[in-house]
Tab-separated table of C-alpha atoms and ligand atoms in Angstrom:
chain	number	residue	atom	x	y	z
A	10	MET	CA	16.882	11.311	0.147
A	11	ASN	CA	13.300	12.456	0.382
A	12	PRO	CA	11.628	13.033	-3.016
A	13	LEU	CA	10.103	16.339	-3.027
A	14	GLN	CA	6.326	16.266	-2.196
A	15	LYS	CA	3.745	16.963	-5.219
A	16	VAL	CA	1.432	19.759	-5.178
A	17	LEU	CA	-1.302	20.067	-7.867
A	18	VAL	CA	-2.443	23.663	-8.639
A	19	ALA	CA	-5.655	23.860	-10.109
A	20	ASP	CA	-7.053	27.327	-11.278
A	21	ASP	CA	-8.593	28.568	-14.604
A	22	ASP	CA	-6.556	31.999	-14.176
A	23	PRO	CA	-3.001	31.662	-15.870
A	24	THR	CA	-1.700	34.205	-13.785
A	25	ASN	CA	-2.607	32.630	-10.422
A	26	ARG	CA	-1.500	29.393	-11.866
A	27	ALA	CA	2.037	30.930	-12.506
A	28	VAL	CA	2.333	32.952	-9.479
A	29	LEU	CA	1.604	29.821	-7.428
A	30	ALA	CA	4.047	27.539	-9.483
A	31	GLU	CA	6.618	30.305	-9.098
A	32	LEU	CA	6.145	30.280	-5.272
A	33	LEU	CA	6.167	26.478	-4.718
A	34	LYS	CA	8.584	25.418	-7.441
A	35	PRO	CA	11.895	25.692	-4.897
A	36	GLU	CA	10.322	23.323	-2.501
A	37	TYR	CA	7.883	21.007	-4.181
A	38	THR	CA	7.366	19.112	-7.432
A	39	VAL	CA	4.461	21.276	-8.960
A	40	LEU	CA	1.864	20.133	-11.320
A	41	LEU	CA	-0.658	22.424	-12.934
A	42	ALA	CA	-4.135	22.087	-14.252
A	43	LYS	CA	-6.244	24.863	-16.033
A	44	ASP	CA	-9.832	23.567	-15.284
A	45	GLY	CA	-11.761	21.006	-13.163
A	46	THR	CA	-11.532	18.100	-15.592
A	47	GLN	CA	-7.571	18.435	-15.696
A	48	ALA	CA	-7.419	18.454	-12.096
A	49	LEU	CA	-9.050	15.470	-11.695
A	50	GLU	CA	-7.244	13.708	-14.501
A	51	ARG	CA	-3.863	14.905	-13.168
A	52	ALA	CA	-4.707	13.830	-9.536
A	53	ALA	CA	-5.733	10.277	-10.511
A	54	ARG	CA	-2.608	10.079	-12.802
A	55	HIS	CA	-0.050	11.430	-10.500
A	56	VAL	CA	-1.581	11.356	-6.773
A	57	PRO	CA	-0.261	14.672	-5.576
A	58	ASP	CA	0.236	14.967	-1.847
A	59	LEU	CA	-1.790	18.280	-1.955
A	60	VAL	CA	-4.102	19.931	-4.041
A	61	LEU	CA	-4.273	23.975	-4.213
A	62	LEU	CA	-7.875	24.176	-5.631
A	63	ASP	CA	-9.639	27.251	-7.221
A	64	VAL	CA	-13.370	27.255	-6.463
A	65	MET	CA	-14.694	29.297	-9.560
A	66	MET	CA	-13.630	27.381	-12.616
A	67	PRO	CA	-15.641	27.327	-15.705
A	68	ASP	CA	-16.283	23.453	-16.204
A	69	LEU	CA	-16.365	21.727	-12.831
A	70	ASP	CA	-16.041	24.082	-9.747
A	71	GLY	CA	-13.769	23.257	-7.063
A	72	PHE	CA	-16.551	22.157	-4.636
A	73	GLU	CA	-17.611	19.254	-7.275
A	74	VAL	CA	-13.658	18.537	-8.095
A	75	LEU	CA	-13.252	18.031	-4.238
A	76	ARG	CA	-16.559	15.785	-4.308
A	77	ARG	CA	-15.159	13.742	-7.280
A	78	LEU	CA	-11.650	13.203	-5.527
A	79	ARG	CA	-13.302	12.069	-2.506
A	80	ALA	CA	-15.479	9.453	-4.527
A	81	ASP	CA	-12.432	7.820	-6.106
A	82	PRO	CA	-10.315	5.603	-3.890
A	83	ARG	CA	-7.286	6.768	-5.786
A	84	THR	CA	-7.716	10.153	-4.848
A	85	ALA	CA	-9.793	10.117	-1.903
A	86	ASP	CA	-7.282	10.813	0.798
A	87	ILE	CA	-5.167	13.770	-1.241
A	88	ALA	CA	-5.307	16.878	0.831
A	89	VAL	CA	-7.115	19.759	-0.617
A	90	ILE	CA	-6.620	23.538	0.069
A	91	PHE	CA	-9.338	25.704	-1.545
A	92	VAL	CA	-7.801	29.037	-2.831
A	93	SER	CA	-10.948	31.214	-3.613
A	94	GLY	CA	-11.989	34.527	-4.483
A	95	LEU	CA	-15.394	33.607	-2.627
A	96	GLY	CA	-14.642	35.079	0.717
A	97	ARG	CA	-17.818	34.714	2.330
A	98	PRO	CA	-17.897	32.512	5.338
A	99	GLU	CA	-20.486	30.419	4.118
A	100	ASP	CA	-18.257	29.545	0.956
A	101	GLU	CA	-15.347	28.579	3.226
A	102	ALA	CA	-17.748	26.668	5.536
A	103	GLN	CA	-19.030	24.661	2.385
A	104	GLY	CA	-15.461	23.877	1.505
A	105	LEU	CA	-14.344	22.639	4.850
A	106	LYS	CA	-17.350	20.620	5.277
A	107	LEU	CA	-16.864	18.768	2.024
A	108	GLY	CA	-13.500	17.790	3.434
A	109	ALA	CA	-10.933	20.480	2.451
A	110	ALA	CA	-7.949	20.934	4.643
A	111	ASP	CA	-8.002	24.613	4.744
A	112	TYR	CA	-9.511	27.729	2.649
A	113	ILE	CA	-7.204	30.639	1.655
A	114	ALA	CA	-8.979	34.020	0.174
A	115	LYS	CA	-7.598	35.599	-2.880
A	116	PRO	CA	-5.906	37.556	-3.191
A	117	PHE	CA	-3.545	35.482	-1.402
A	118	ASN	CA	-0.508	36.706	0.553
A	119	ALA	CA	2.485	34.515	-0.748
A	120	THR	CA	3.972	33.921	2.821
A	121	VAL	CA	0.685	32.748	4.231
A	122	VAL	CA	0.095	30.365	1.338
A	123	MET	CA	3.648	28.838	1.739
A	124	ALA	CA	3.083	28.527	5.359
A	125	ARG	CA	-0.012	26.650	5.219
A	126	VAL	CA	1.145	24.331	2.371
A	127	ALA	CA	3.953	23.550	4.431
A	128	LEU	CA	1.851	23.023	7.581
A	129	HIS	CA	-0.589	20.541	5.528
A	130	LEU	CA	2.261	18.733	3.618
A	131	GLN	CA	3.821	18.129	7.128
A	132	MET	CA	0.518	16.511	8.392
A	133	VAL	CA	0.484	14.606	5.171
A	134	ARG	CA	3.839	13.140	6.046
A	135	GLN	CA	2.765	12.635	9.821
A	136	ARG	CA	-0.446	10.761	8.712
A	137	ARG	CA	1.509	8.638	6.182
A	138	MET	CA	4.036	7.639	8.691
A	139	LEU	CA	1.267	6.606	11.319
A	140	GLU	CA	-0.458	4.495	8.372
A	141	HIS	CA	2.927	3.038	7.563
A	142	LEU	CA	3.596	2.258	11.288
A	143	ALA	CA	0.128	0.549	11.768
A	144	HIS	CA	0.629	-1.714	8.521
A	145	VAL	CA	3.884	-2.893	8.694
A	146	ASP	CA	5.510	-5.647	11.137
A	147	GLY	CA	8.548	-4.045	13.081
A	148	LEU	CA	10.362	-6.959	12.944
A	149	THR	CA	10.507	-8.044	9.294
A	150	GLU	CA	9.307	-4.846	7.872
A	151	LEU	CA	6.908	-6.676	5.863
A	152	ALA	CA	3.165	-6.050	5.803
A	153	ASN	CA	1.440	-7.168	8.876
A	154	ARG	CA	-1.421	-9.307	9.263
A	155	ARG	CA	-3.714	-6.392	9.673
A	156	ARG	CA	-2.693	-4.966	6.494
A	157	PHE	CA	-2.909	-8.540	4.884
A	158	ASP	CA	-6.594	-8.740	5.896
A	159	GLU	CA	-7.263	-5.518	4.361
A	160	VAL	CA	-5.788	-6.417	1.014
A	161	PHE	CA	-6.861	-9.731	0.818
A	162	ALA	CA	-10.537	-8.582	1.244
A	163	ALA	CA	-10.124	-5.848	-1.463
A	164	GLU	CA	-8.328	-8.228	-3.786
A	165	PHE	CA	-10.963	-10.755	-3.290
A	166	VAL	CA	-13.736	-8.414	-4.396
A	167	ARG	CA	-11.797	-7.493	-7.428
A	168	ALA	CA	-11.179	-11.041	-8.358
A	169	ARG	CA	-14.780	-11.879	-8.092
A	170	LYS	CA	-15.822	-8.865	-9.986
A	171	ARG	CA	-13.405	-9.227	-12.966
A	172	ALA	CA	-13.404	-13.050	-12.734
A	173	THR	CA	-9.482	-13.178	-12.261
A	174	PRO	CA	-7.682	-15.771	-10.374
A	175	LEU	CA	-6.444	-15.146	-6.714
A	176	SER	CA	-4.020	-17.442	-4.938
A	177	VAL	CA	-2.776	-17.362	-1.145
A	178	ALA	CA	0.271	-19.314	0.129
A	179	LEU	CA	1.204	-19.637	3.587
A	180	LEU	CA	4.987	-20.337	4.545
A	181	ASP	CA	5.954	-21.704	7.641
A	182	ILE	CA	9.798	-21.847	8.793
A	183	ASP	CA	10.859	-25.408	9.518
A	184	ALA	CA	12.113	-26.206	12.883
A	185	PHE	CA	12.151	-22.474	14.073
A	186	LYS	CA	11.889	-23.345	17.666
A	187	GLN	CA	14.784	-25.753	17.300
A	188	TYR	CA	16.638	-22.641	15.615
A	189	ASN	CA	16.158	-20.238	18.382
A	190	ASP	CA	16.866	-22.927	20.968
A	191	HIS	CA	20.136	-23.801	19.424
A	192	TYR	CA	21.117	-20.071	18.147
A	193	GLY	CA	19.405	-17.871	20.511
A	194	HIS	CA	16.445	-15.586	19.673
A	195	PRO	CA	18.658	-12.722	18.241
A	196	ALA	CA	19.847	-15.208	15.650
A	197	GLY	CA	16.492	-16.225	15.123
A	198	ASP	CA	15.200	-12.857	14.578
A	199	ARG	CA	17.899	-12.307	11.784
A	200	ALA	CA	16.838	-15.403	10.355
A	201	LEU	CA	13.200	-14.820	10.159
A	202	ARG	CA	14.027	-11.266	8.434
A	203	ALA	CA	16.311	-13.018	6.127
A	204	VAL	CA	13.332	-15.051	5.067
A	205	ALA	CA	10.921	-12.206	5.069
A	206	ARG	CA	13.313	-10.377	2.722
A	207	THR	CA	13.759	-13.219	0.433
A	208	ALA	CA	9.925	-13.739	0.155
A	209	ALA	CA	9.332	-9.940	-0.562
A	210	ALA	CA	12.064	-10.128	-3.387
A	211	CYS	CA	10.225	-13.047	-4.821
A	212	VAL	CA	6.882	-11.450	-4.918
A	213	ARG	CA	7.173	-8.505	-7.412
A	214	ARG	CA	4.315	-8.302	-9.612
A	215	PRO	CA	1.776	-5.559	-9.116
A	216	GLY	CA	-0.701	-6.523	-6.513
A	217	ASP	CA	1.535	-9.271	-4.965
A	218	LEU	CA	1.879	-8.910	-1.193
A	219	ALA	CA	4.111	-10.786	1.373
A	220	ALA	CA	3.153	-10.310	5.040
A	221	ARG	CA	4.062	-11.819	8.000
A	222	TYR	CA	0.930	-13.439	9.412
A	223	GLY	CA	2.324	-14.433	12.920
A	224	GLY	CA	5.468	-15.973	14.748
A	225	GLU	CA	7.625	-17.925	11.885
A	226	GLU	CA	4.618	-17.600	9.406
A	227	LEU	CA	4.467	-15.570	6.180
A	228	VAL	CA	1.472	-15.272	3.910
A	229	LEU	CA	1.819	-14.514	0.218
A	230	LEU	CA	-1.216	-13.030	-1.580
A	231	MET	CA	-1.027	-13.315	-5.500
A	232	PRO	CA	-3.887	-11.395	-7.419
A	233	GLU	CA	-4.209	-12.624	-10.791
A	234	ALA	CA	-2.180	-15.588	-10.377
A	235	ASP	CA	-3.482	-19.011	-11.077
A	236	ALA	CA	-2.048	-22.177	-9.174
A	237	GLY	CA	0.801	-22.549	-11.755
A	238	VAL	CA	1.885	-19.088	-11.589
A	239	ALA	CA	1.527	-18.619	-7.724
A	240	ARG	CA	3.261	-22.059	-7.132
A	241	ALA	CA	6.279	-20.894	-9.286
A	242	VAL	CA	6.414	-17.820	-7.158
A	243	VAL	CA	6.735	-20.029	-3.973
A	244	ASP	CA	9.425	-22.346	-5.678
A	245	ARG	CA	11.294	-19.171	-6.184
A	246	VAL	CA	11.281	-18.221	-2.667
A	247	ARG	CA	12.397	-21.822	-1.960
A	248	ASP	CA	15.274	-21.624	-4.263
A	249	ALA	CA	16.432	-18.307	-3.062
A	250	LEU	CA	16.471	-19.497	0.292
A	251	ASP	CA	18.478	-22.689	-0.805
A	252	ARG	CA	21.038	-20.389	-2.266
A	253	LEU	CA	21.119	-18.452	0.954
A	254	ALA	CA	21.990	-21.485	2.824
A	255	ILE	CA	21.376	-20.508	6.297
A	256	GLY	CA	22.800	-22.896	8.394
A	257	HIS	CA	20.528	-25.037	10.764
A	258	GLU	CA	22.420	-27.574	12.611
A	259	ALA	CA	19.406	-28.429	14.912
A	260	SER	CA	16.708	-29.053	12.087
A	261	PRO	CA	15.680	-32.597	11.723
A	262	VAL	CA	14.920	-31.659	7.954
A	263	ALA	CA	17.889	-30.259	6.269
A	264	PRO	CA	21.310	-28.734	7.553
A	265	VAL	CA	19.766	-25.420	6.232
A	266	LEU	CA	16.881	-23.222	6.971
A	267	THR	CA	13.961	-24.455	4.838
A	268	VAL	CA	10.304	-23.754	4.734
A	269	SER	CA	6.910	-25.566	4.390
A	270	ALA	CA	4.308	-23.919	2.283
A	271	GLY	CA	0.821	-24.739	1.446
A	272	GLY	CA	-1.411	-22.870	-1.021
A	273	ALA	CA	-4.500	-22.624	-2.757
A	274	THR	CA	-6.266	-20.788	-5.629
A	275	LEU	CA	-9.894	-19.316	-5.313
A	276	LEU	CA	-12.606	-21.595	-6.498
A	277	PRO	CA	-15.861	-20.456	-7.671
A	278	GLY	CA	-18.437	-19.599	-4.698
A	279	GLU	CA	-15.342	-19.642	-1.992
A	280	ASP	CA	-14.998	-16.843	0.151
A	281	THR	CA	-11.777	-15.510	1.885
A	282	THR	CA	-12.119	-17.545	5.024
A	283	ALA	CA	-12.549	-20.666	3.164
A	284	LEU	CA	-9.484	-19.953	0.773
A	285	PHE	CA	-6.977	-19.028	3.542
A	286	ALA	CA	-8.297	-22.158	5.417
A	287	ALA	CA	-7.717	-24.328	2.304
A	288	ALA	CA	-3.960	-22.776	2.133
A	289	ASP	CA	-3.647	-23.406	5.905
A	290	ALA	CA	-4.664	-27.004	5.338
A	291	HIS	CA	-2.208	-27.580	2.738
A	292	LEU	CA	0.426	-26.202	4.756
A	293	TYR	CA	-0.219	-28.825	7.458
A	294	ARG	CA	-0.201	-31.419	4.689
A	295	ALA	CA	3.352	-30.260	3.656
A	296	LYS	CA	4.514	-30.373	7.387
A	297	GLN	CA	2.903	-34.029	7.805
A	298	ALA	CA	4.607	-35.100	4.521
A	299	GLY	CA	8.054	-34.515	5.972
A	300	ARG	CA	8.386	-30.643	5.637
A	301	ASN	CA	10.581	-28.671	3.372
A	302	ARG	CA	8.115	-28.729	0.423
A	303	VAL	CA	4.870	-26.959	-1.265
A	304	VAL	CA	1.692	-28.516	-1.293
A	305	TRP	CA	-0.952	-26.987	-3.519
A	306	ARG	CA	-4.572	-27.714	-3.423
A	307	SER	CA	-5.574	-29.414	-6.866
A	308	ALA	CA	-7.922	-27.968	-9.017
A	309	PRO	CA	-11.477	-29.628	-8.478
B	420	MG	MG1	-11.191	30.757	-10.911
């Protein structure tokens, strides 16, 4: 089931609001705002798929509302259609220049409004799907490495600014080559997907991210998690894998599929490259020490 797409109607005229709401309600979830301030507040709170934005409003006009939507990362990508009594070409041009998807002149025609709304919402769906494909690993359906790099960079900036912890853990499936050799690649893919699902199910705090870093290596990004909290997450993944007990007859480590993990928590003055390298170095230590374990960088 596809949830209904959300459309925010911002117009200071109650009749316009009511007419547009009636039109849209059968097909979309409709949110209403009676002025620019309310439009910004509702947009930030509900993140609609599309805003039908009146230009002439008493507090903030539609152009200013669009500028502020674009300036806020939460609302920057929301599609906006101006619905305006300002019918001059220069007004339409200004709206489009500011980044509006479309411009509908008042008095509007209901069929045209519905057709344009449908068209732009279809474009929103297509864009989301492309973004999704660009960010997701096809095999495991976890975030891919590119997505991890983006989120890591953003979370690093946030952690620095707020002086909150940030932890990274790298997980590597033990003896995965032997698994593939013994059971075949289709079984190897299934095992990798099972490990990925298990990891994803264990990182559930807001902001946590599980990604496939490459091959049989996963990375967990845990904002606001100190070493103790983050390590406990990795232990949960390992416990859940134990319970899953995917047989691995060819493993020199255990009769079931296991992982080695290395982790580190951000140190003052450290950058993302150094933090990641520390997690990687501790993964290496975990493997050197016999695999099937977690080694976390100790606090200085
Ligand atoms: Mg108005």
